[in-house]
């Protein structure tokens, strides 16, 4: 980066990643992924290393929207397969990986496909090895501004997935979040802002 303004450079690069993702993403593939998730009996979400942050974010919200969601723990390859042991037709695995692509994620996606589950890939290119084994490929740019992977555009695609799925389950979501508000209030989960009008 030399002597450039780091903040401006990184934020502009992230803006470019979102713009290019918006121009390049396949709308039919996105809708196919949404439909697969809505119709799934069980949903598995897998991302390792830096992609684990995206998987965790998606898992947090999907656990509020669906009854049976597994955020696959990724400490070892054997642990991944133990968690996917019962995956079968009617289930969906969403795998997330960007360069350098994770062999563990790719192997798990291939296993899920071999077992008859639908497979969704969130990755950066049709040339990604994940794209070869996925039924639905969601592309998001993740080019580096420096030594850090930019996950801004992939996170925007994740946000869009959550919103699209949520819109199809509007009544259930309203009930869920009304109940959560009651729980949060009763058990004093969140800090309340003080009234500044005094």
Short mmCIF file of N, CA and C in Angstrom, two decimals:
data_model
loop_
_atom_site.label_atom_id
_atom_site.label_comp_id
_atom_site.label_asym_id
_atom_site.label_seq_id
_atom_site.Cartn_x
_atom_site.Cartn_y
_atom_site.Cartn_z
N UNK A 1 0.81 -1.21 0.00
CA UNK A 1 0.00 0.00 0.00
C UNK A 1 0.85 1.27 0.00
N UNK A 2 2.11 1.12 0.33
CA UNK A 2 2.99 2.29 0.35
C UNK A 2 2.48 3.33 1.32
N UNK A 3 2.48 4.58 0.89
CA UNK A 3 2.06 5.66 1.78
C UNK A 3 0.62 6.06 1.59
N UNK A 4 -0.17 5.22 0.93
CA UNK A 4 -1.56 5.58 0.66
C UNK A 4 -2.39 5.61 1.94
N UNK A 5 -3.53 6.28 1.88
CA UNK A 5 -4.50 6.33 2.97
C UNK A 5 -5.13 4.94 3.10
N UNK A 6 -4.74 4.19 4.12
CA UNK A 6 -5.18 2.80 4.25
C UNK A 6 -6.69 2.70 4.39
N UNK A 7 -7.27 3.53 5.23
CA UNK A 7 -8.71 3.47 5.45
C UNK A 7 -9.46 3.68 4.14
N UNK A 8 -9.12 4.73 3.42
CA UNK A 8 -9.80 5.03 2.15
C UNK A 8 -9.57 3.91 1.12
N UNK A 9 -8.33 3.43 1.05
CA UNK A 9 -7.99 2.40 0.06
C UNK A 9 -8.78 1.12 0.31
N UNK A 10 -8.82 0.68 1.56
CA UNK A 10 -9.51 -0.58 1.88
C UNK A 10 -11.01 -0.44 1.68
N UNK A 11 -11.59 0.67 2.15
CA UNK A 11 -13.04 0.84 2.01
C UNK A 11 -13.44 0.96 0.54
N UNK A 12 -12.65 1.64 -0.26
CA UNK A 12 -12.96 1.74 -1.69
C UNK A 12 -12.83 0.37 -2.36
N UNK A 13 -11.82 -0.40 -1.97
CA UNK A 13 -11.67 -1.75 -2.53
C UNK A 13 -12.87 -2.62 -2.17
N UNK A 14 -13.35 -2.51 -0.92
CA UNK A 14 -14.52 -3.28 -0.52
C UNK A 14 -15.77 -2.85 -1.30
N UNK A 15 -15.90 -1.55 -1.52
CA UNK A 15 -17.03 -1.07 -2.32
C UNK A 15 -16.98 -1.64 -3.73
N UNK A 16 -15.78 -1.71 -4.30
CA UNK A 16 -15.62 -2.29 -5.63
C UNK A 16 -16.00 -3.77 -5.64
N UNK A 17 -15.64 -4.49 -4.56
CA UNK A 17 -15.98 -5.92 -4.49
C UNK A 17 -17.51 -6.11 -4.48
N UNK A 18 -18.22 -5.27 -3.74
CA UNK A 18 -19.69 -5.38 -3.70
C UNK A 18 -20.28 -5.04 -5.06
N UNK A 19 -19.79 -3.98 -5.70
CA UNK A 19 -20.29 -3.59 -7.01
C UNK A 19 -20.09 -4.70 -8.04
N UNK A 20 -18.89 -5.28 -8.08
CA UNK A 20 -18.62 -6.36 -9.04
C UNK A 20 -19.46 -7.60 -8.74
N UNK A 21 -19.65 -7.89 -7.45
CA UNK A 21 -20.49 -9.03 -7.07
C UNK A 21 -21.92 -8.83 -7.54
N UNK A 22 -22.44 -7.63 -7.36
CA UNK A 22 -23.80 -7.33 -7.79
C UNK A 22 -23.95 -7.50 -9.30
N UNK A 23 -22.92 -7.12 -10.05
CA UNK A 23 -22.97 -7.23 -11.50
C UNK A 23 -22.83 -8.67 -11.98
N UNK A 24 -22.12 -9.50 -11.23
CA UNK A 24 -21.74 -10.82 -11.72
C UNK A 24 -22.57 -11.97 -11.16
N UNK A 25 -23.22 -11.77 -10.02
CA UNK A 25 -23.90 -12.90 -9.38
C UNK A 25 -25.08 -13.37 -10.24
N UNK A 26 -25.27 -14.67 -10.29
CA UNK A 26 -26.33 -15.30 -11.07
C UNK A 26 -27.62 -15.28 -10.25
N UNK A 27 -28.60 -14.48 -10.71
CA UNK A 27 -29.86 -14.35 -9.96
C UNK A 27 -30.61 -15.67 -9.88
N UNK A 28 -30.56 -16.46 -10.95
CA UNK A 28 -31.25 -17.76 -10.94
C UNK A 28 -30.60 -18.70 -9.93
N UNK A 29 -29.27 -18.67 -9.84
CA UNK A 29 -28.57 -19.51 -8.86
C UNK A 29 -28.93 -19.06 -7.44
N UNK A 30 -29.03 -17.75 -7.25
CA UNK A 30 -29.40 -17.24 -5.93
C UNK A 30 -30.80 -17.72 -5.54
N UNK A 31 -31.75 -17.60 -6.48
CA UNK A 31 -33.11 -18.04 -6.18
C UNK A 31 -33.16 -19.54 -5.97
N UNK A 32 -32.37 -20.28 -6.73
CA UNK A 32 -32.31 -21.73 -6.54
C UNK A 32 -31.80 -22.09 -5.16
N UNK A 33 -30.80 -21.36 -4.69
CA UNK A 33 -30.27 -21.60 -3.34
C UNK A 33 -31.32 -21.28 -2.29
N UNK A 34 -32.04 -20.16 -2.47
CA UNK A 34 -33.10 -19.79 -1.52
C UNK A 34 -34.17 -20.87 -1.48
N UNK A 35 -34.61 -21.34 -2.64
CA UNK A 35 -35.65 -22.37 -2.69
C UNK A 35 -35.18 -23.67 -2.03
N UNK A 36 -33.91 -24.02 -2.27
CA UNK A 36 -33.36 -25.24 -1.66
C UNK A 36 -33.36 -25.13 -0.14
N UNK A 37 -32.96 -23.97 0.36
CA UNK A 37 -32.90 -23.77 1.82
C UNK A 37 -34.30 -23.79 2.43
N UNK A 38 -35.25 -23.14 1.76
CA UNK A 38 -36.62 -23.10 2.28
C UNK A 38 -37.22 -24.51 2.35
N UNK A 39 -36.89 -25.34 1.35
CA UNK A 39 -37.46 -26.68 1.29
C UNK A 39 -36.67 -27.74 2.03
N UNK A 40 -35.55 -27.36 2.64
CA UNK A 40 -34.68 -28.35 3.27
C UNK A 40 -35.27 -28.90 4.56
N UNK A 41 -35.03 -30.18 4.80
CA UNK A 41 -35.39 -30.77 6.08
C UNK A 41 -34.36 -30.40 7.14
N UNK A 42 -33.08 -30.54 6.76
CA UNK A 42 -31.98 -30.13 7.64
C UNK A 42 -31.00 -29.30 6.82
N UNK A 43 -30.38 -28.31 7.48
CA UNK A 43 -29.41 -27.45 6.82
C UNK A 43 -28.08 -27.57 7.57
N UNK A 44 -27.02 -27.81 6.81
CA UNK A 44 -25.66 -27.84 7.35
C UNK A 44 -24.88 -26.68 6.75
N UNK A 45 -24.10 -26.00 7.57
CA UNK A 45 -23.32 -24.85 7.11
C UNK A 45 -21.86 -25.10 7.47
N UNK A 46 -20.98 -24.92 6.48
CA UNK A 46 -19.57 -25.25 6.69
C UNK A 46 -18.67 -24.18 6.09
N UNK A 47 -17.76 -23.67 6.90
CA UNK A 47 -16.71 -22.78 6.42
C UNK A 47 -15.54 -22.89 7.38
N UNK A 48 -14.33 -22.99 6.85
CA UNK A 48 -13.15 -23.13 7.72
C UNK A 48 -12.27 -21.90 7.58
N UNK A 49 -11.39 -21.72 8.56
CA UNK A 49 -10.45 -20.60 8.61
C UNK A 49 -11.22 -19.29 8.50
N UNK A 50 -10.81 -18.36 7.64
CA UNK A 50 -11.49 -17.06 7.62
C UNK A 50 -12.94 -17.19 7.17
N UNK A 51 -13.26 -18.21 6.38
CA UNK A 51 -14.65 -18.43 5.95
C UNK A 51 -15.54 -18.88 7.10
N UNK A 52 -14.93 -19.33 8.20
CA UNK A 52 -15.70 -19.72 9.37
C UNK A 52 -16.51 -18.57 9.94
N UNK A 53 -16.01 -17.34 9.79
CA UNK A 53 -16.76 -16.17 10.29
C UNK A 53 -18.07 -16.01 9.54
N UNK A 54 -18.03 -16.21 8.22
CA UNK A 54 -19.25 -16.13 7.42
C UNK A 54 -20.22 -17.26 7.78
N UNK A 55 -19.68 -18.46 7.95
CA UNK A 55 -20.52 -19.60 8.32
C UNK A 55 -21.19 -19.38 9.67
N UNK A 56 -20.45 -18.84 10.62
CA UNK A 56 -21.01 -18.59 11.96
C UNK A 56 -22.12 -17.54 11.91
N UNK A 57 -21.90 -16.49 11.15
CA UNK A 57 -22.91 -15.43 11.01
C UNK A 57 -24.19 -16.00 10.41
N UNK A 58 -24.04 -16.76 9.33
CA UNK A 58 -25.20 -17.38 8.69
C UNK A 58 -25.88 -18.36 9.64
N UNK A 59 -25.08 -19.15 10.35
CA UNK A 59 -25.64 -20.12 11.29
C UNK A 59 -26.43 -19.46 12.40
N UNK A 60 -25.94 -18.32 12.89
CA UNK A 60 -26.65 -17.61 13.97
C UNK A 60 -28.07 -17.26 13.53
N UNK A 61 -28.21 -16.68 12.35
CA UNK A 61 -29.54 -16.25 11.89
C UNK A 61 -30.39 -17.42 11.43
N UNK A 62 -29.79 -18.40 10.76
CA UNK A 62 -30.58 -19.54 10.31
C UNK A 62 -31.12 -20.34 11.50
N UNK A 63 -30.42 -20.35 12.60
CA UNK A 63 -30.94 -21.03 13.79
C UNK A 63 -32.18 -20.34 14.34
N UNK A 64 -32.34 -19.06 14.04
CA UNK A 64 -33.56 -18.35 14.43
C UNK A 64 -34.69 -18.59 13.43
N UNK A 65 -34.34 -18.96 12.20
CA UNK A 65 -35.34 -19.11 11.15
C UNK A 65 -35.79 -20.55 10.92
N UNK A 66 -34.92 -21.51 11.23
CA UNK A 66 -35.20 -22.92 10.92
C UNK A 66 -35.07 -23.76 12.19
N UNK A 67 -35.72 -24.94 12.15
CA UNK A 67 -35.72 -25.84 13.31
C UNK A 67 -34.47 -26.70 13.40
N UNK A 68 -33.87 -27.03 12.26
CA UNK A 68 -32.78 -28.01 12.27
C UNK A 68 -31.60 -27.50 11.44
N UNK A 69 -30.73 -26.75 12.09
CA UNK A 69 -29.55 -26.18 11.44
C UNK A 69 -28.31 -26.62 12.20
N UNK A 70 -27.31 -27.11 11.48
CA UNK A 70 -26.05 -27.51 12.09
C UNK A 70 -24.92 -26.65 11.53
N UNK A 71 -24.28 -25.89 12.40
CA UNK A 71 -23.04 -25.22 12.03
C UNK A 71 -21.93 -26.22 12.29
N UNK A 72 -21.33 -26.72 11.20
CA UNK A 72 -20.38 -27.83 11.31
C UNK A 72 -19.09 -27.33 11.95
N UNK A 73 -18.69 -28.00 13.02
CA UNK A 73 -17.42 -27.67 13.69
C UNK A 73 -16.27 -28.25 12.88
N UNK A 74 -15.19 -27.51 12.79
CA UNK A 74 -14.19 -27.83 11.77
C UNK A 74 -12.79 -28.05 12.34
N UNK A 75 -12.69 -28.55 13.56
CA UNK A 75 -11.36 -28.74 14.15
C UNK A 75 -10.55 -29.80 13.42
N UNK A 76 -11.22 -30.79 12.85
CA UNK A 76 -10.51 -31.83 12.12
C UNK A 76 -11.41 -32.38 11.03
N UNK A 77 -10.79 -33.00 10.02
CA UNK A 77 -11.57 -33.58 8.92
C UNK A 77 -12.50 -34.68 9.43
N UNK A 78 -12.01 -35.50 10.36
CA UNK A 78 -12.84 -36.59 10.87
C UNK A 78 -14.06 -36.04 11.60
N UNK A 79 -13.87 -34.94 12.34
CA UNK A 79 -14.99 -34.34 13.07
C UNK A 79 -16.05 -33.82 12.10
N UNK A 80 -15.62 -33.26 10.97
CA UNK A 80 -16.57 -32.79 9.97
C UNK A 80 -17.44 -33.94 9.47
N UNK A 81 -16.81 -35.05 9.11
CA UNK A 81 -17.57 -36.17 8.55
C UNK A 81 -18.47 -36.82 9.60
N UNK A 82 -18.05 -36.81 10.85
CA UNK A 82 -18.91 -37.35 11.91
C UNK A 82 -20.20 -36.54 12.02
N UNK A 83 -20.10 -35.23 11.83
CA UNK A 83 -21.29 -34.37 11.92
C UNK A 83 -22.18 -34.50 10.68
N UNK A 84 -21.57 -34.88 9.55
CA UNK A 84 -22.34 -35.03 8.31
C UNK A 84 -22.79 -36.47 8.06
N UNK A 85 -22.56 -37.35 9.02
CA UNK A 85 -22.78 -38.78 8.84
C UNK A 85 -24.19 -39.10 8.36
N UNK A 86 -25.19 -38.38 8.84
CA UNK A 86 -26.58 -38.70 8.53
C UNK A 86 -27.18 -37.80 7.46
N UNK A 87 -26.37 -37.02 6.77
CA UNK A 87 -26.90 -36.17 5.71
C UNK A 87 -27.46 -37.05 4.60
N UNK A 88 -28.57 -36.63 4.01
CA UNK A 88 -29.26 -37.47 3.03
C UNK A 88 -30.14 -36.61 2.13
N UNK A 89 -30.79 -37.23 1.14
CA UNK A 89 -31.70 -36.46 0.28
C UNK A 89 -32.72 -35.69 1.13
N UNK A 90 -32.99 -34.46 0.72
CA UNK A 90 -33.88 -33.60 1.49
C UNK A 90 -33.11 -32.62 2.35
N UNK A 91 -31.82 -32.88 2.56
CA UNK A 91 -30.96 -31.98 3.33
C UNK A 91 -30.17 -31.08 2.38
N UNK A 92 -29.63 -29.99 2.95
CA UNK A 92 -28.81 -29.05 2.19
C UNK A 92 -27.53 -28.76 2.95
N UNK A 93 -26.41 -28.79 2.23
CA UNK A 93 -25.13 -28.33 2.79
C UNK A 93 -24.73 -27.07 2.06
N UNK A 94 -24.47 -26.00 2.82
CA UNK A 94 -23.94 -24.77 2.25
C UNK A 94 -22.48 -24.66 2.65
N UNK A 95 -21.58 -24.72 1.66
CA UNK A 95 -20.15 -24.64 1.91
C UNK A 95 -19.60 -23.30 1.46
N UNK A 96 -18.70 -22.75 2.27
CA UNK A 96 -18.11 -21.43 2.00
C UNK A 96 -16.60 -21.59 1.93
N UNK A 97 -16.01 -21.14 0.83
CA UNK A 97 -14.55 -21.15 0.75
C UNK A 97 -14.08 -20.23 -0.37
N UNK A 98 -13.00 -19.53 -0.08
CA UNK A 98 -12.37 -18.60 -1.02
C UNK A 98 -10.89 -18.94 -1.08
N UNK A 99 -10.19 -18.45 -2.12
CA UNK A 99 -8.76 -18.79 -2.20
C UNK A 99 -8.03 -18.41 -0.91
N UNK A 100 -7.20 -19.28 -0.44
CA UNK A 100 -6.93 -20.63 -0.91
C UNK A 100 -8.06 -21.54 -0.46
N UNK A 101 -8.54 -22.38 -1.39
CA UNK A 101 -9.73 -23.17 -1.14
C UNK A 101 -9.44 -24.30 -0.15
N UNK A 102 -10.38 -24.53 0.75
CA UNK A 102 -10.21 -25.55 1.78
C UNK A 102 -10.51 -26.94 1.24
N UNK A 103 -9.55 -27.85 1.37
CA UNK A 103 -9.77 -29.25 0.97
C UNK A 103 -10.84 -29.89 1.84
N UNK A 104 -10.90 -29.49 3.13
CA UNK A 104 -11.90 -30.07 4.03
C UNK A 104 -13.31 -29.69 3.59
N UNK A 105 -13.49 -28.43 3.22
CA UNK A 105 -14.81 -27.99 2.75
C UNK A 105 -15.19 -28.70 1.47
N UNK A 106 -14.27 -28.78 0.54
CA UNK A 106 -14.54 -29.44 -0.74
C UNK A 106 -14.88 -30.92 -0.53
N UNK A 107 -14.14 -31.62 0.31
CA UNK A 107 -14.40 -33.03 0.57
C UNK A 107 -15.77 -33.23 1.21
N UNK A 108 -16.13 -32.35 2.12
CA UNK A 108 -17.43 -32.44 2.78
C UNK A 108 -18.56 -32.20 1.80
N UNK A 109 -18.37 -31.24 0.90
CA UNK A 109 -19.39 -30.97 -0.11
C UNK A 109 -19.55 -32.15 -1.06
N UNK A 110 -18.45 -32.78 -1.44
CA UNK A 110 -18.53 -33.95 -2.31
C UNK A 110 -19.24 -35.10 -1.60
N UNK A 111 -18.95 -35.28 -0.31
CA UNK A 111 -19.61 -36.33 0.47
C UNK A 111 -21.12 -36.08 0.52
N UNK A 112 -21.51 -34.84 0.78
CA UNK A 112 -22.93 -34.50 0.85
C UNK A 112 -23.62 -34.76 -0.48
N UNK A 113 -22.95 -34.38 -1.56
CA UNK A 113 -23.52 -34.62 -2.89
C UNK A 113 -23.66 -36.12 -3.17
N UNK A 114 -22.64 -36.90 -2.80
CA UNK A 114 -22.69 -38.35 -3.00
C UNK A 114 -23.83 -38.98 -2.20
N UNK A 115 -24.18 -38.36 -1.09
CA UNK A 115 -25.27 -38.88 -0.23
C UNK A 115 -26.65 -38.41 -0.71
N UNK A 116 -26.70 -37.59 -1.77
CA UNK A 116 -27.98 -37.16 -2.32
C UNK A 116 -28.50 -35.85 -1.80
N UNK A 117 -27.72 -35.16 -0.95
CA UNK A 117 -28.14 -33.85 -0.45
C UNK A 117 -27.89 -32.80 -1.53
N UNK A 118 -28.62 -31.69 -1.44
CA UNK A 118 -28.33 -30.55 -2.30
C UNK A 118 -27.15 -29.79 -1.72
N UNK A 119 -26.33 -29.22 -2.60
CA UNK A 119 -25.12 -28.54 -2.17
C UNK A 119 -25.10 -27.12 -2.74
N UNK A 120 -24.87 -26.16 -1.87
CA UNK A 120 -24.74 -24.75 -2.25
C UNK A 120 -23.31 -24.32 -1.97
N UNK A 121 -22.70 -23.64 -2.94
CA UNK A 121 -21.35 -23.11 -2.75
C UNK A 121 -21.41 -21.59 -2.72
N UNK A 122 -20.74 -21.00 -1.73
CA UNK A 122 -20.47 -19.57 -1.73
C UNK A 122 -18.97 -19.42 -1.93
N UNK A 123 -18.58 -18.95 -3.12
CA UNK A 123 -17.18 -18.92 -3.48
C UNK A 123 -16.95 -17.76 -4.45
N UNK A 124 -15.76 -17.68 -5.03
CA UNK A 124 -15.41 -16.48 -5.79
C UNK A 124 -15.45 -16.63 -7.30
N UNK A 125 -15.56 -17.85 -7.84
CA UNK A 125 -15.41 -18.03 -9.27
C UNK A 125 -16.01 -19.35 -9.72
N UNK A 126 -16.47 -19.39 -10.96
CA UNK A 126 -16.93 -20.66 -11.53
C UNK A 126 -15.78 -21.65 -11.67
N UNK A 127 -14.54 -21.15 -11.61
CA UNK A 127 -13.37 -22.02 -11.67
C UNK A 127 -13.00 -22.59 -10.30
N UNK A 128 -13.67 -22.11 -9.26
CA UNK A 128 -13.43 -22.64 -7.91
C UNK A 128 -13.76 -24.13 -7.88
N UNK A 129 -12.95 -24.92 -7.18
CA UNK A 129 -13.28 -26.35 -7.08
C UNK A 129 -14.63 -26.61 -6.43
N UNK A 130 -15.10 -25.68 -5.60
CA UNK A 130 -16.42 -25.85 -4.98
C UNK A 130 -17.53 -25.81 -6.01
N UNK A 131 -17.34 -25.01 -7.08
CA UNK A 131 -18.38 -24.87 -8.10
C UNK A 131 -18.63 -26.20 -8.82
N UNK A 132 -17.61 -27.05 -8.90
CA UNK A 132 -17.75 -28.33 -9.61
C UNK A 132 -18.69 -29.29 -8.91
N UNK A 133 -18.83 -29.17 -7.59
CA UNK A 133 -19.63 -30.15 -6.85
C UNK A 133 -20.94 -29.55 -6.33
N UNK A 134 -21.22 -28.29 -6.68
CA UNK A 134 -22.39 -27.60 -6.12
C UNK A 134 -23.57 -27.63 -7.09
N UNK A 135 -24.77 -27.73 -6.54
CA UNK A 135 -26.00 -27.58 -7.33
C UNK A 135 -26.30 -26.11 -7.60
N UNK A 136 -25.93 -25.26 -6.66
CA UNK A 136 -26.17 -23.82 -6.77
C UNK A 136 -24.87 -23.11 -6.38
N UNK A 137 -24.39 -22.22 -7.25
CA UNK A 137 -23.13 -21.53 -7.02
C UNK A 137 -23.39 -20.04 -6.86
N UNK A 138 -23.07 -19.52 -5.69
CA UNK A 138 -23.20 -18.09 -5.40
C UNK A 138 -21.80 -17.48 -5.44
N UNK A 139 -21.59 -16.55 -6.37
CA UNK A 139 -20.27 -15.96 -6.55
C UNK A 139 -20.19 -14.60 -5.87
N UNK A 140 -19.11 -14.40 -5.13
CA UNK A 140 -18.86 -13.12 -4.49
C UNK A 140 -17.37 -12.83 -4.55
N UNK A 141 -17.02 -11.61 -4.87
CA UNK A 141 -15.62 -11.22 -4.98
C UNK A 141 -15.00 -11.12 -3.60
N UNK A 142 -13.75 -11.58 -3.48
CA UNK A 142 -13.07 -11.53 -2.18
C UNK A 142 -11.61 -11.14 -2.33
N UNK A 143 -11.29 -10.40 -3.39
CA UNK A 143 -9.90 -10.04 -3.64
C UNK A 143 -9.30 -9.30 -2.45
N UNK A 144 -8.03 -9.47 -2.25
CA UNK A 144 -7.35 -8.87 -1.10
C UNK A 144 -6.92 -7.44 -1.42
N UNK A 145 -7.09 -6.55 -0.45
CA UNK A 145 -6.51 -5.21 -0.56
C UNK A 145 -5.06 -5.26 -0.10
N UNK A 146 -4.76 -6.18 0.80
CA UNK A 146 -3.38 -6.38 1.26
C UNK A 146 -3.22 -7.85 1.60
N UNK A 147 -2.91 -8.17 2.85
CA UNK A 147 -2.76 -9.57 3.25
C UNK A 147 -4.05 -10.14 3.84
N UNK A 148 -5.12 -9.33 3.90
CA UNK A 148 -6.37 -9.72 4.54
C UNK A 148 -7.41 -10.04 3.46
N UNK A 149 -8.06 -11.20 3.59
CA UNK A 149 -9.16 -11.51 2.68
C UNK A 149 -10.30 -10.52 2.91
N UNK A 150 -10.84 -9.98 1.83
CA UNK A 150 -12.00 -9.11 1.95
C UNK A 150 -13.26 -9.97 1.93
N UNK A 151 -13.98 -9.99 3.03
CA UNK A 151 -15.20 -10.79 3.12
C UNK A 151 -16.45 -9.92 3.08
N UNK A 152 -16.30 -8.67 2.68
CA UNK A 152 -17.43 -7.74 2.67
C UNK A 152 -18.49 -8.18 1.65
N UNK A 153 -18.08 -8.45 0.41
CA UNK A 153 -19.05 -8.86 -0.60
C UNK A 153 -19.68 -10.22 -0.27
N UNK A 154 -18.89 -11.23 0.14
CA UNK A 154 -19.52 -12.48 0.56
C UNK A 154 -20.52 -12.29 1.71
N UNK A 155 -20.20 -11.41 2.66
CA UNK A 155 -21.12 -11.16 3.76
C UNK A 155 -22.40 -10.50 3.25
N UNK A 156 -22.30 -9.65 2.25
CA UNK A 156 -23.50 -9.05 1.67
C UNK A 156 -24.38 -10.11 1.02
N UNK A 157 -23.76 -11.08 0.36
CA UNK A 157 -24.53 -12.17 -0.24
C UNK A 157 -25.20 -13.01 0.86
N UNK A 158 -24.47 -13.25 1.95
CA UNK A 158 -25.05 -13.96 3.10
C UNK A 158 -26.24 -13.18 3.65
N UNK A 159 -26.10 -11.87 3.80
CA UNK A 159 -27.21 -11.04 4.28
C UNK A 159 -28.42 -11.17 3.35
N UNK A 160 -28.16 -11.14 2.05
CA UNK A 160 -29.25 -11.27 1.08
C UNK A 160 -29.94 -12.62 1.20
N UNK A 161 -29.16 -13.69 1.42
CA UNK A 161 -29.75 -15.02 1.63
C UNK A 161 -30.67 -15.02 2.85
N UNK A 162 -30.19 -14.45 3.94
CA UNK A 162 -30.98 -14.43 5.17
C UNK A 162 -32.28 -13.68 4.96
N UNK A 163 -32.20 -12.52 4.31
CA UNK A 163 -33.41 -11.71 4.08
C UNK A 163 -34.37 -12.42 3.13
N UNK A 164 -33.84 -13.00 2.05
CA UNK A 164 -34.71 -13.68 1.08
C UNK A 164 -35.42 -14.86 1.71
N UNK A 165 -34.69 -15.65 2.49
CA UNK A 165 -35.31 -16.78 3.18
C UNK A 165 -36.31 -16.28 4.21
N UNK A 166 -35.93 -15.24 4.92
CA UNK A 166 -36.82 -14.69 5.94
C UNK A 166 -38.13 -14.17 5.37
N UNK A 167 -38.07 -13.56 4.19
CA UNK A 167 -39.30 -13.01 3.58
C UNK A 167 -40.29 -14.10 3.26
N UNK A 168 -39.81 -15.29 2.99
CA UNK A 168 -40.71 -16.40 2.67
C UNK A 168 -41.32 -17.02 3.92
N UNK A 169 -40.77 -16.67 5.07
CA UNK A 169 -41.25 -17.23 6.34
C UNK A 169 -41.64 -16.10 7.30
N UNK A 170 -42.27 -15.08 6.73
CA UNK A 170 -42.53 -13.84 7.46
C UNK A 170 -43.33 -14.05 8.75
N UNK A 171 -44.40 -14.83 8.67
CA UNK A 171 -45.25 -15.01 9.86
C UNK A 171 -44.50 -15.74 10.97
N UNK A 172 -43.74 -16.78 10.60
CA UNK A 172 -42.97 -17.52 11.60
C UNK A 172 -41.91 -16.62 12.23
N UNK A 173 -41.27 -15.80 11.41
CA UNK A 173 -40.22 -14.92 11.92
C UNK A 173 -40.80 -13.90 12.89
N UNK A 174 -41.97 -13.37 12.56
CA UNK A 174 -42.59 -12.40 13.45
C UNK A 174 -42.87 -13.03 14.81
N UNK A 175 -43.40 -14.26 14.80
CA UNK A 175 -43.65 -14.94 16.07
C UNK A 175 -42.35 -15.21 16.82
N UNK A 176 -41.34 -15.65 16.09
CA UNK A 176 -40.04 -15.96 16.73
C UNK A 176 -39.45 -14.73 17.39
N UNK A 177 -39.42 -13.61 16.67
CA UNK A 177 -38.78 -12.42 17.22
C UNK A 177 -39.61 -11.75 18.30
N UNK A 178 -40.93 -11.87 18.22
CA UNK A 178 -41.76 -11.38 19.33
C UNK A 178 -41.46 -12.16 20.61
N UNK A 179 -41.32 -13.48 20.46
CA UNK A 179 -40.99 -14.31 21.61
C UNK A 179 -39.60 -13.99 22.13
N UNK A 180 -38.64 -13.80 21.22
CA UNK A 180 -37.28 -13.43 21.64
C UNK A 180 -37.27 -12.10 22.39
N UNK A 181 -38.03 -11.13 21.91
CA UNK A 181 -38.09 -9.84 22.61
C UNK A 181 -38.59 -10.01 24.04
N UNK A 182 -39.60 -10.89 24.20
CA UNK A 182 -40.10 -11.14 25.56
C UNK A 182 -39.02 -11.79 26.42
N UNK A 183 -38.30 -12.75 25.86
CA UNK A 183 -37.23 -13.44 26.60
C UNK A 183 -36.12 -12.46 26.96
N UNK A 184 -35.69 -11.65 25.98
CA UNK A 184 -34.61 -10.68 26.22
C UNK A 184 -34.99 -9.69 27.32
N UNK A 185 -36.26 -9.27 27.28
CA UNK A 185 -36.74 -8.32 28.29
C UNK A 185 -36.81 -8.98 29.67
N UNK A 186 -37.36 -10.17 29.72
CA UNK A 186 -37.55 -10.85 31.00
C UNK A 186 -36.23 -11.18 31.67
N UNK A 187 -35.25 -11.63 30.87
CA UNK A 187 -33.99 -12.07 31.45
C UNK A 187 -32.88 -11.01 31.33
N UNK A 188 -33.29 -9.79 30.97
CA UNK A 188 -32.37 -8.65 30.98
C UNK A 188 -31.10 -8.96 30.18
N UNK A 189 -31.31 -9.41 28.94
CA UNK A 189 -30.20 -9.85 28.10
C UNK A 189 -29.36 -8.68 27.60
N UNK A 190 -30.03 -7.60 27.21
CA UNK A 190 -29.32 -6.48 26.60
C UNK A 190 -29.30 -5.26 27.51
N UNK A 191 -28.22 -4.53 27.41
CA UNK A 191 -28.08 -3.27 28.14
C UNK A 191 -29.04 -2.25 27.54
N UNK A 192 -29.75 -1.54 28.39
CA UNK A 192 -30.68 -0.52 27.92
C UNK A 192 -29.98 0.83 27.93
N UNK A 193 -30.27 1.64 26.91
CA UNK A 193 -29.70 2.99 26.87
C UNK A 193 -30.40 3.85 27.90
N UNK A 194 -29.63 4.67 28.58
CA UNK A 194 -30.21 5.58 29.57
C UNK A 194 -30.98 6.67 28.85
N UNK A 195 -32.03 7.14 29.51
CA UNK A 195 -32.83 8.22 28.95
C UNK A 195 -32.05 9.51 29.11
N UNK A 196 -31.74 10.17 27.97
CA UNK A 196 -30.95 11.40 28.00
C UNK A 196 -31.79 12.65 28.16
N UNK A 197 -33.10 12.47 28.38
CA UNK A 197 -33.97 13.65 28.43
C UNK A 197 -33.97 14.32 29.80
N UNK A 198 -33.32 13.71 30.81
CA UNK A 198 -33.31 14.29 32.15
C UNK A 198 -32.49 15.58 32.19
#
